[in-house]
PDB file of C-alpha atoms (C1' of nucleotides) in Angstrom:
ATOM      1  CA  MET G   1     157.503  72.451  87.724  1.00 75.00           C
ATOM      2  CA  PRO G   2     160.355  71.163  89.773  1.00 88.00           C
ATOM      3  CA  GLU G   3     159.591  71.649  93.442  1.00 89.00           C
ATOM      4  CA  LEU G   4     161.055  69.623  96.280  1.00 92.00           C
ATOM      5  CA  PRO G   5     159.576  66.241  95.269  1.00 91.00           C
ATOM      6  CA  GLU G   6     160.789  66.590  91.697  1.00 90.00           C
ATOM      7  CA  VAL G   7     164.264  67.741  92.698  1.00 92.00           C
ATOM      8  CA  GLU G   8     164.601  64.989  95.293  1.00 93.00           C
ATOM      9  CA  THR G   9     163.338  62.422  92.774  1.00 92.00           C
ATOM     10  CA  THR G  10     165.992  63.653  90.375  1.00 93.00           C
ATOM     11  CA  ARG G  11     168.648  63.455  93.069  1.00 94.00           C
ATOM     12  CA  ARG G  12     167.764  59.865  93.871  1.00 94.00           C
ATOM     13  CA  GLY G  13     167.679  59.000  90.190  1.00 92.00           C
ATOM     14  CA  VAL G  14     171.067  60.317  89.217  1.00 94.00           C
ATOM     15  CA  GLU G  15     172.986  59.636  92.439  1.00 96.00           C
ATOM     16  CA  PRO G  16     173.798  55.962  91.881  1.00 96.00           C
ATOM     17  CA  HIS G  17     175.041  56.699  88.363  1.00 95.00           C
ATOM     18  CA  VAL G  18     177.441  59.485  89.221  1.00 96.00           C
ATOM     19  CA  VAL G  19     178.870  59.045  92.719  1.00 97.00           C
ATOM     20  CA  GLY G  20     182.450  57.817  92.591  1.00 97.00           C
ATOM     21  CA  LYS G  21     182.869  58.860  88.970  1.00 97.00           C
ATOM     22  CA  ALA G  22     185.190  61.561  87.703  1.00 98.00           C
ATOM     23  CA  VAL G  23     184.089  64.304  85.364  1.00 97.00           C
ATOM     24  CA  THR G  24     185.619  63.834  81.922  1.00 97.00           C
ATOM     25  CA  GLU G  25     184.386  67.065  80.439  1.00 96.00           C
ATOM     26  CA  VAL G  26     181.474  69.458  80.452  1.00 96.00           C
ATOM     27  CA  VAL G  27     179.872  70.101  77.101  1.00 96.00           C
ATOM     28  CA  VAL G  28     177.824  73.258  76.920  1.00 95.00           C
ATOM     29  CA  GLN G  29     175.539  73.598  73.958  1.00 92.00           C
ATOM     30  CA  ASP G  30     173.892  76.782  75.158  1.00 92.00           C
ATOM     31  CA  ALA G  31     175.290  78.652  78.156  1.00 93.00           C
ATOM     32  CA  ARG G  32     172.363  81.056  78.349  1.00 92.00           C
ATOM     33  CA  LEU G  33     170.549  79.819  81.413  1.00 93.00           C
ATOM     34  CA  ARG G  34     169.305  81.989  84.252  1.00 92.00           C
ATOM     35  CA  TRP G  35     172.931  82.885  84.772  1.00 93.00           C
ATOM     36  CA  PRO G  36     175.507  81.995  82.140  1.00 93.00           C
ATOM     37  CA  VAL G  37     177.139  78.611  82.626  1.00 94.00           C
ATOM     38  CA  PRO G  38     180.707  79.510  83.704  1.00 95.00           C
ATOM     39  CA  PRO G  39     182.876  79.523  80.568  1.00 93.00           C
ATOM     40  CA  ASP G  40     185.704  77.655  82.289  1.00 94.00           C
ATOM     41  CA  LEU G  41     183.467  75.024  83.878  1.00 96.00           C
ATOM     42  CA  SER G  42     184.795  72.140  81.812  1.00 96.00           C
ATOM     43  CA  ARG G  43     188.393  72.992  82.630  1.00 96.00           C
ATOM     44  CA  THR G  44     187.603  73.495  86.308  1.00 95.00           C
ATOM     45  CA  LEU G  45     185.522  70.394  86.825  1.00 96.00           C
ATOM     46  CA  SER G  46     187.345  67.881  84.643  1.00 97.00           C
ATOM     47  CA  GLY G  47     189.196  65.335  86.702  1.00 97.00           C
ATOM     48  CA  GLN G  48     187.157  65.997  89.815  1.00 97.00           C
ATOM     49  CA  THR G  49     185.366  63.017  91.309  1.00 98.00           C
ATOM     50  CA  ILE G  50     181.780  63.368  92.507  1.00 97.00           C
ATOM     51  CA  ILE G  51     181.688  62.133  96.078  1.00 97.00           C
ATOM     52  CA  ALA G  52     178.095  62.906  96.994  1.00 97.00           C
ATOM     53  CA  VAL G  53     174.835  64.236  95.582  1.00 96.00           C
ATOM     54  CA  THR G  54     172.811  66.236  98.072  1.00 95.00           C
ATOM     55  CA  ARG G  55     169.945  68.685  97.895  1.00 95.00           C
ATOM     56  CA  ARG G  56     169.210  71.963  99.612  1.00 95.00           C
ATOM     57  CA  GLY G  57     165.750  73.253  98.844  1.00 94.00           C
ATOM     58  CA  LYS G  58     165.426  73.030  95.082  1.00 93.00           C
ATOM     59  CA  TYR G  59     169.180  73.094  94.497  1.00 94.00           C
ATOM     60  CA  LEU G  60     171.095  69.947  93.636  1.00 95.00           C
ATOM     61  CA  LEU G  61     174.629  69.867  95.027  1.00 95.00           C
ATOM     62  CA  PHE G  62     177.183  67.655  93.339  1.00 96.00           C
ATOM     63  CA  ARG G  63     180.066  67.600  95.791  1.00 96.00           C
ATOM     64  CA  THR G  64     183.646  66.918  94.839  1.00 95.00           C
ATOM     65  CA  THR G  65     186.714  67.103  97.035  1.00 89.00           C
ATOM     66  CA  ARG G  66     187.429  70.586  95.654  1.00 94.00           C
ATOM     67  CA  GLY G  67     184.048  72.218  95.306  1.00 95.00           C
ATOM     68  CA  ILE G  68     180.380  71.923  94.500  1.00 95.00           C
ATOM     69  CA  LEU G  69     178.516  71.869  91.210  1.00 96.00           C
ATOM     70  CA  LEU G  70     175.181  73.583  91.808  1.00 95.00           C
ATOM     71  CA  VAL G  71     172.244  72.724  89.590  1.00 95.00           C
ATOM     72  CA  HIS G  72     168.808  74.318  89.702  1.00 94.00           C
ATOM     73  CA  LEU G  73     166.023  73.081  87.447  1.00 93.00           C
ATOM     74  CA  GLY G  74     164.127  76.345  87.258  1.00 91.00           C
ATOM     75  CA  MET G  75     160.621  75.675  86.104  1.00 86.00           C
ATOM     76  CA  SER G  76     161.076  73.447  83.098  1.00 88.00           C
ATOM     77  CA  GLY G  77     164.401  71.786  83.770  1.00 91.00           C
ATOM     78  CA  SER G  78     165.145  68.099  84.010  1.00 91.00           C
ATOM     79  CA  LEU G  79     168.378  66.236  84.553  1.00 94.00           C
ATOM     80  CA  ARG G  80     168.839  62.674  83.477  1.00 92.00           C
ATOM     81  CA  VAL G  81     171.591  60.186  82.905  1.00 94.00           C
ATOM     82  CA  VAL G  82     172.278  59.311  79.273  1.00 94.00           C
ATOM     83  CA  SER G  83     174.995  57.490  77.369  1.00 94.00           C
ATOM     84  CA  ALA G  84     177.842  59.867  76.687  1.00 92.00           C
ATOM     85  CA  GLY G  85     177.516  61.154  73.165  1.00 83.00           C
ATOM     86  CA  ALA G  86     173.829  60.281  72.834  1.00 91.00           C
ATOM     87  CA  PRO G  87     172.220  62.453  70.152  1.00 92.00           C
ATOM     88  CA  ARG G  88     171.235  65.808  71.524  1.00 90.00           C
ATOM     89  CA  LEU G  89     167.590  66.803  71.387  1.00 89.00           C
ATOM     90  CA  PRO G  90     166.317  70.373  71.376  1.00 88.00           C
ATOM     91  CA  HIS G  91     166.718  72.254  74.688  1.00 91.00           C
ATOM     92  CA  GLU G  92     169.383  69.870  75.965  1.00 93.00           C
ATOM     93  CA  HIS G  93     171.893  72.521  76.920  1.00 94.00           C
ATOM     94  CA  VAL G  94     174.538  70.987  79.179  1.00 95.00           C
ATOM     95  CA  ASP G  95     176.245  67.593  79.517  1.00 96.00           C
ATOM     96  CA  ILE G  96     178.318  66.724  82.561  1.00 96.00           C
ATOM     97  CA  VAL G  97     180.245  63.844  81.042  1.00 97.00           C
ATOM     98  CA  LEU G  98     181.481  61.109  83.387  1.00 97.00           C
ATOM     99  CA  GLY G  99     183.244  58.567  81.192  1.00 96.00           C
ATOM    100  CA  ALA G 100     180.620  56.413  79.502  1.00 96.00           C
ATOM    101  CA  VAL G 101     177.638  58.324  80.852  1.00 95.00           C
ATOM    102  CA  ALA G 102     176.587  61.931  81.079  1.00 96.00           C
ATOM    103  CA  MET G 103     174.178  63.957  83.154  1.00 96.00           C
ATOM    104  CA  ARG G 104     172.206  65.955  80.655  1.00 95.00           C
ATOM    105  CA  LEU G 105     170.256  69.093  81.478  1.00 95.00           C
ATOM    106  CA  ARG G 106     167.225  69.816  79.369  1.00 93.00           C
ATOM    107  CA  ASP G 107     165.539  73.134  80.064  1.00 92.00           C
ATOM    108  CA  PRO G 108     163.185  74.572  77.462  1.00 90.00           C
ATOM    109  CA  ARG G 109     162.460  77.778  79.385  1.00 89.00           C
ATOM    110  CA  ARG G 110     166.082  78.196  80.479  1.00 92.00           C
ATOM    111  CA  PHE G 111     165.238  79.360  83.988  1.00 91.00           C
ATOM    112  CA  GLY G 112     167.609  76.769  85.416  1.00 93.00           C
ATOM    113  CA  ALA G 113     171.214  77.188  86.481  1.00 95.00           C
ATOM    114  CA  VAL G 114     174.505  75.321  86.425  1.00 96.00           C
ATOM    115  CA  LEU G 115     177.121  76.919  88.659  1.00 95.00           C
ATOM    116  CA  TYR G 116     180.280  75.957  90.482  1.00 95.00           C
ATOM    117  CA  THR G 117     181.616  77.112  93.822  1.00 94.00           C
ATOM    118  CA  GLU G 118     184.522  76.295  96.073  1.00 93.00           C
ATOM    119  CA  ASP G 119     182.889  78.054  98.998  1.00 87.00           C
ATOM    120  CA  GLU G 120     181.558  75.953 101.786  1.00 83.00           C
ATOM    121  CA  ALA G 121     178.079  74.961 100.604  1.00 78.00           C
ATOM    122  CA  MET G 122     175.905  77.008 102.877  1.00 81.00           C
ATOM    123  CA  ALA G 123     178.099  80.073 102.491  1.00 84.00           C
ATOM    124  CA  HIS G 124     177.104  80.372  98.841  1.00 90.00           C
ATOM    125  CA  PRO G 125     174.923  83.419  98.220  1.00 90.00           C
ATOM    126  CA  LEU G 126     172.159  81.326  96.682  1.00 92.00           C
ATOM    127  CA  LEU G 127     172.009  78.959  99.654  1.00 93.00           C
ATOM    128  CA  ARG G 128     172.650  81.326 102.486  1.00 89.00           C
ATOM    129  CA  GLY G 129     169.444  82.569 104.037  1.00 88.00           C
ATOM    130  CA  LEU G 130     167.347  79.600 102.968  1.00 94.00           C
ATOM    131  CA  GLY G 131     164.782  78.481 105.498  1.00 94.00           C
ATOM    132  CA  PRO G 132     164.505  74.995 106.966  1.00 95.00           C
ATOM    133  CA  GLU G 133     163.840  71.865 104.973  1.00 95.00           C
ATOM    134  CA  PRO G 134     160.117  71.088 105.160  1.00 96.00           C
ATOM    135  CA  LEU G 135     160.802  67.442 105.947  1.00 95.00           C
ATOM    136  CA  SER G 136     163.102  68.263 108.833  1.00 95.00           C
ATOM    137  CA  ARG G 137     162.200  68.461 112.493  1.00 95.00           C
ATOM    138  CA  GLU G 138     163.003  72.170 112.448  1.00 95.00           C
ATOM    139  CA  PHE G 139     159.911  72.876 110.377  1.00 96.00           C
ATOM    140  CA  ASP G 140     157.098  72.589 112.871  1.00 96.00           C
ATOM    141  CA  ALA G 141     153.982  74.459 114.001  1.00 97.00           C
ATOM    142  CA  THR G 142     155.886  76.544 116.512  1.00 97.00           C
ATOM    143  CA  TYR G 143     158.308  77.695 113.845  1.00 96.00           C
ATOM    144  CA  LEU G 144     155.633  78.521 111.268  1.00 96.00           C
ATOM    145  CA  HIS G 145     153.516  80.301 113.839  1.00 96.00           C
ATOM    146  CA  ARG G 146     156.463  82.451 114.840  1.00 96.00           C
ATOM    147  CA  GLN G 147     157.318  83.204 111.207  1.00 96.00           C
ATOM    148  CA  SER G 148     153.779  84.237 110.416  1.00 96.00           C
ATOM    149  CA  ARG G 149     153.359  86.731 113.269  1.00 95.00           C
ATOM    150  CA  GLY G 150     152.874  90.266 112.091  1.00 93.00           C
ATOM    151  CA  ARG G 151     152.602  89.248 108.448  1.00 94.00           C
ATOM    152  CA  ARG G 152     149.782  90.843 106.560  1.00 93.00           C
ATOM    153  CA  GLY G 153     150.615  89.112 103.275  1.00 94.00           C
ATOM    154  CA  ALA G 154     148.922  85.961 102.035  1.00 95.00           C
ATOM    155  CA  VAL G 155     149.813  82.728 103.770  1.00 96.00           C
ATOM    156  CA  LYS G 156     150.376  81.164 100.360  1.00 95.00           C
ATOM    157  CA  SER G 157     153.117  83.676  99.587  1.00 95.00           C
ATOM    158  CA  LEU G 158     154.681  83.025 102.988  1.00 96.00           C
ATOM    159  CA  ILE G 159     154.977  79.274 102.501  1.00 96.00           C
ATOM    160  CA  MET G 160     156.304  79.741  98.969  1.00 95.00           C
ATOM    161  CA  ASP G 161     159.037  82.046 100.244  1.00 95.00           C
ATOM    162  CA  ALA G 162     162.249  80.035 100.504  1.00 94.00           C
ATOM    163  CA  ARG G 163     163.290  82.103 103.508  1.00 94.00           C
ATOM    164  CA  THR G 164     160.328  80.636 105.392  1.00 96.00           C
ATOM    165  CA  VAL G 165     160.648  77.065 104.183  1.00 96.00           C
ATOM    166  CA  VAL G 166     162.329  75.663 101.087  1.00 95.00           C
ATOM    167  CA  GLY G 167     160.959  73.486  98.340  1.00 93.00           C
ATOM    168  CA  VAL G 168     157.301  74.518  98.310  1.00 94.00           C
ATOM    169  CA  GLY G 169     156.328  75.886  94.911  1.00 92.00           C
ATOM    170  CA  ASN G 170     153.014  76.873  93.441  1.00 92.00           C
ATOM    171  CA  ILE G 171     151.528  73.434  92.937  1.00 92.00           C
ATOM    172  CA  TYR G 172     152.246  72.046  96.393  1.00 93.00           C
ATOM    173  CA  ALA G 173     151.387  75.315  98.121  1.00 94.00           C
ATOM    174  CA  ASN G 174     147.920  75.105  96.584  1.00 94.00           C
ATOM    175  CA  GLU G 175     147.565  71.443  97.474  1.00 94.00           C
ATOM    176  CA  ALA G 176     148.789  71.837 101.042  1.00 95.00           C
ATOM    177  CA  LEU G 177     146.474  74.770 101.756  1.00 96.00           C
ATOM    178  CA  PHE G 178     143.563  72.742 100.439  1.00 96.00           C
ATOM    179  CA  ARG G 179     144.483  69.830 102.677  1.00 96.00           C
ATOM    180  CA  ALA G 180     144.772  72.158 105.639  1.00 97.00           C
ATOM    181  CA  GLY G 181     141.435  73.842 104.908  1.00 97.00           C
ATOM    182  CA  ILE G 182     143.037  77.284 104.757  1.00 97.00           C
ATOM    183  CA  ARG G 183     142.371  79.830 102.027  1.00 95.00           C
ATOM    184  CA  PRO G 184     145.510  80.818 100.141  1.00 95.00           C
ATOM    185  CA  GLY G 185     144.730  84.504 100.503  1.00 94.00           C
ATOM    186  CA  ARG G 186     144.386  84.487 104.294  1.00 95.00           C
ATOM    187  CA  ALA G 187     146.708  86.968 105.985  1.00 95.00           C
ATOM    188  CA  ALA G 188     149.523  84.883 107.423  1.00 96.00           C
ATOM    189  CA  GLY G 189     149.425  86.760 110.698  1.00 95.00           C
ATOM    190  CA  ARG G 190     145.842  85.686 111.270  1.00 95.00           C
ATOM    191  CA  LEU G 191     146.669  81.989 111.351  1.00 96.00           C
ATOM    192  CA  SER G 192     146.017  80.417 114.713  1.00 97.00           C
ATOM    193  CA  ARG G 193     148.473  78.094 116.319  1.00 97.00           C
ATOM    194  CA  ASN G 194     146.170  75.253 115.326  1.00 97.00           C
ATOM    195  CA  ASP G 195     146.073  76.489 111.713  1.00 97.00           C
ATOM    196  CA  CYS G 196     149.863  76.395 111.660  1.00 97.00           C
ATOM    197  CA  ASP G 197     149.861  72.884 113.019  1.00 97.00           C
ATOM    198  CA  ARG G 198     147.467  71.694 110.327  1.00 97.00           C
ATOM    199  CA  LEU G 199     149.349  73.555 107.613  1.00 97.00           C
ATOM    200  CA  VAL G 200     152.728  72.126 108.561  1.00 97.00           C
ATOM    201  CA  LYS G 201     151.249  68.631 108.614  1.00 97.00           C
ATOM    202  CA  ALA G 202     149.558  69.255 105.250  1.00 96.00           C
ATOM    203  CA  ILE G 203     152.778  70.488 103.650  1.00 96.00           C
ATOM    204  CA  VAL G 204     154.697  67.481 104.918  1.00 96.00           C
ATOM    205  CA  ALA G 205     152.000  65.026 103.845  1.00 95.00           C
ATOM    206  CA  THR G 206     151.645  66.612 100.410  1.00 94.00           C
ATOM    207  CA  LEU G 207     155.377  66.545  99.741  1.00 94.00           C
ATOM    208  CA  GLU G 208     155.727  62.973 101.012  1.00 94.00           C
ATOM    209  CA  ASP G 209     152.818  61.781  98.892  1.00 92.00           C
ATOM    210  CA  ALA G 210     154.275  63.483  95.828  1.00 92.00           C
ATOM    211  CA  LEU G 211     157.691  62.009  96.533  1.00 91.00           C
ATOM    212  CA  ARG G 212     156.138  58.571  96.705  1.00 91.00           C
ATOM    213  CA  GLU G 213     154.703  59.106  93.222  1.00 81.00           C
ATOM    214  CA  GLY G 214     157.981  60.357  91.795  1.00 73.00           C
ATOM    215  CA  GLY G 215     156.824  63.962  91.611  1.00 75.00           C
ATOM    216  CA  THR G 216     154.379  65.790  89.378  1.00 72.00           C
ATOM    217  CA  THR G 217     154.760  65.941  85.625  1.00 72.00           C
ATOM    218  CA  LEU G 218     152.554  68.494  83.921  1.00 70.00           C
ATOM    219  CA  ARG G 219     154.661  68.888  80.845  1.00 67.00           C
ATOM    220  CA  ASP G 220     158.425  68.722  81.061  1.00 68.00           C
ATOM    221  CA  PHE G 221     159.510  66.976  84.217  1.00 71.00           C
ATOM    222  CA  VAL G 222     161.258  63.626  84.018  1.00 71.00           C
ATOM    223  CA  ASN G 223     163.334  61.948  86.708  1.00 76.00           C
ATOM    224  CA  GLY G 224     167.003  60.988  86.562  1.00 77.00           C
ATOM    225  CA  THR G 225     166.276  58.125  84.210  1.00 75.00           C
ATOM    226  CA  GLY G 226     163.803  59.911  81.978  1.00 74.00           C
ATOM    227  CA  GLU G 227     160.498  58.756  83.533  1.00 73.00           C
ATOM    228  CA  PRO G 228     157.692  61.209  84.331  1.00 78.00           C
ATOM    229  CA  GLY G 229     156.237  61.524  87.837  1.00 81.00           C
ATOM    230  CA  HIS G 230     152.688  60.421  88.558  1.00 76.00           C
ATOM    231  CA  PHE G 231     151.465  62.796  91.225  1.00 76.00           C
ATOM    232  CA  ALA G 232     149.521  64.867  88.693  1.00 74.00           C
ATOM    233  CA  PHE G 233     146.736  62.284  89.052  1.00 73.00           C
ATOM    234  CA  ASN G 234     146.567  63.084  92.755  1.00 78.00           C
ATOM    235  CA  LEU G 235     146.233  66.853  92.465  1.00 87.00           C
ATOM    236  CA  ARG G 236     143.056  67.773  94.298  1.00 92.00           C
ATOM    237  CA  ILE G 237     142.823  71.498  93.669  1.00 93.00           C
ATOM    238  CA  TYR G 238     145.635  72.728  91.398  1.00 91.00           C
ATOM    239  CA  GLY G 239     144.379  73.530  87.913  1.00 89.00           C
ATOM    240  CA  ARG G 240     140.818  72.420  88.700  1.00 90.00           C
ATOM    241  CA  THR G 241     139.069  75.740  88.162  1.00 90.00           C
ATOM    242  CA  GLY G 242     135.331  75.234  87.747  1.00 90.00           C
ATOM    243  CA  GLU G 243     135.428  71.551  88.617  1.00 90.00           C
ATOM    244  CA  PRO G 244     133.545  70.300  91.672  1.00 93.00           C
ATOM    245  CA  CYS G 245     135.628  70.150  94.836  1.00 94.00           C
ATOM    246  CA  CYS G 246     136.630  66.543  95.452  1.00 93.00           C
ATOM    247  CA  THR G 247     135.454  66.834  99.052  1.00 95.00           C
ATOM    248  CA  CYS G 248     132.215  68.824  98.929  1.00 95.00           C
ATOM    249  CA  GLY G 249     131.353  69.432  95.285  1.00 94.00           C
ATOM    250  CA  THR G 250     131.539  73.211  95.424  1.00 94.00           C
ATOM    251  CA  ARG G 251     133.033  74.677  92.275  1.00 92.00           C
ATOM    252  CA  VAL G 252     136.783  75.279  92.560  1.00 93.00           C
ATOM    253  CA  ARG G 253     137.681  78.938  92.277  1.00 92.00           C
ATOM    254  CA  ALA G 254     140.826  80.523  90.857  1.00 91.00           C
ATOM    255  CA  THR G 255     142.516  83.744  91.818  1.00 91.00           C
ATOM    256  CA  ARG G 256     145.945  85.299  91.633  1.00 90.00           C
ATOM    257  CA  ILE G 257     148.130  85.768  94.666  1.00 92.00           C
ATOM    258  CA  GLY G 258     151.575  87.257  94.339  1.00 88.00           C
ATOM    259  CA  ASN G 259     151.246  86.931  90.587  1.00 87.00           C
ATOM    260  CA  ARG G 260     150.770  83.179  90.853  1.00 91.00           C
ATOM    261  CA  SER G 261     147.653  81.236  89.977  1.00 91.00           C
ATOM    262  CA  SER G 262     145.879  80.010  93.050  1.00 93.00           C
ATOM    263  CA  PHE G 263     143.008  77.591  93.462  1.00 93.00           C
ATOM    264  CA  PHE G 264     140.703  76.986  96.373  1.00 94.00           C
ATOM    265  CA  CYS G 265     137.358  75.669  97.524  1.00 95.00           C
ATOM    266  CA  SER G 266     135.411  78.483  99.157  1.00 94.00           C
ATOM    267  CA  SER G 267     133.545  75.965 101.289  1.00 96.00           C
ATOM    268  CA  CYS G 268     136.349  73.682 102.490  1.00 96.00           C
ATOM    269  CA  GLN G 269     138.915  76.432 102.898  1.00 96.00           C
ATOM    270  CA  ARG G 270     138.500  79.318 105.296  1.00 95.00           C
TER     271      ARG G 270
ATOM    272  C1'  DA Z   1     161.095  95.526 107.000  1.00 55.66           C
ATOM    273  C1'  DA Z   2     157.613  93.748 104.344  1.00 55.66           C
ATOM    274  C1'  DA Z   3     155.138  93.420 100.276  1.00 55.66           C
ATOM    275  C1'  DT Z   4     154.710  93.938  95.500  1.00 55.66           C
ATOM    276  C1'  DT Z   5     156.303  94.110  90.843  1.00 55.66           C
ATOM    277  C1'  DC Z   6     159.526  93.077  87.340  1.00 55.66           C
ATOM    278  C1'  DT Z   7     162.476  90.016  84.860  1.00 55.66           C
ATOM    279  C1'  DC Z   8     164.478  86.212  82.457  1.00 55.66           C
ATOM    280  C1'  DC Z   9     162.385  82.374  78.489  1.00 55.66           C
ATOM    281  C1'  DT Z  10     159.716  79.385  75.233  1.00 55.66           C
ATOM    282  C1'  DG Z  11     155.760  76.633  74.017  1.00 55.66           C
ATOM    283  C1'  DA Z  12     150.956  76.010  74.251  1.00 55.66           C
ATOM    284  C1'  DA Z  13     146.515  77.718  73.747  1.00 55.66           C
ATOM    285  C1'  DG Z  14     143.017  80.919  72.546  1.00 55.66           C
ATOM    286  C1'  DG Z  15     141.094  84.689  69.668  1.00 55.66           C
ATOM    287  C1'  DC Z  16     140.122  86.715  65.404  1.00 55.66           C
TER     288       DC Z  16
ATOM    289  C1'  DT F   1     145.860  78.985  57.857  1.00 55.66           C
ATOM    290  C1'  DG F   2     148.304  82.247  60.298  1.00 55.66           C
ATOM    291  C1'  DC F   3     149.421  85.823  63.183  1.00 55.66           C
ATOM    292  C1'  DC F   4     148.946  87.978  67.523  1.00 55.66           C
ATOM    293  C1'  DT F   5     148.237  87.986  72.506  1.00 55.66           C
ATOM    294  C1'  DT F   6     148.138  85.787  76.845  1.00 55.66           C
ATOM    295  C1'  DC F   7     149.603  82.636  80.175  1.00 55.66           C
ATOM    296  C1'  DA F   8     152.541  79.324  82.747  1.00 55.66           C
ATOM    297  C1'  DG F   9     156.179  79.774  86.634  1.00 55.66           C
ATOM    298  C1'  DG F  10     161.305  79.802  90.284  1.00 55.66           C
ATOM    299  C1'  DA F  11     163.190  83.129  92.475  1.00 55.66           C
ATOM    300  C1'  DG F  12     166.543  86.892  92.490  1.00 55.66           C
ATOM    301  C1'  DA F  13     166.437  91.843  91.803  1.00 55.66           C
ATOM    302  C1'  DA F  14     164.322  96.077  91.893  1.00 55.66           C
ATOM    303  C1'  DT F  15     160.856  99.000  93.589  1.00 55.66           C
ATOM    304  C1'  DT F  16     157.326 100.747  96.580  1.00 55.66           C
TER     305       DT F  16
END
DNA sequence: AAATTCTCCTGAAGGC
DNA sequence: TGCCTTCAGGAGAATT
């Protein structure tokens, strides 16, 4: 599931192949993504040169002098660079063709998005209101502590809420809480200042470790050049229901929080 | 205001 | 073997 490490891995993978190139055309095989791919996208984008590839949360931003192509990978999306005109496999819905190469979006579950805006980036409705980047200085214990005050909901839901901090999805939320020794169901408002400090450090460390491994591939994810990520081997708690905790041997328990599967060690996490 | 539920979608896995 | 149900999840929208 693309979370920050997967999206950033994708960004790094495609960036060198697309910056400085002009869009030749956009070929849409199936426009039915989370929102329809704009019908005039090919006409709008053709001729525009990509000057930078940035990321905000889980959104990829392909900047041109005129506007921004926004790409979100949803939960099963992947974007890779292929030869223009390479045979299309199932679920490969959109090609952003740049001369001899193309960025190709594959998205079996079609929860992803391909949009275009000429607004200033952060004014876009999907980007406005996003919380800080987890790997920025702004995301620290003081900030998280302040955000958590008065919250009776689960801390796991709080850190997965993009208004609190971007880029943390279900897998890394589970992993970070395990590393911090905090139960996912704990009321956010009951976190001590020290809990927040450990949790922020755990989130940062988890994301950085995953980034180093090129992200997590459970099923669909591949990077900008089609390679899977290897962090799945490092998952300590996610998906390990019934297995012994890697730290203390207690059986890993599963529960649902905010309609998302959650895993924890009842001994290591309080 | 915060918290919860619903919704989109398809493939895999389990049950009978 | 085959059909049916359940589950997985990002995150905006709707609801409580």
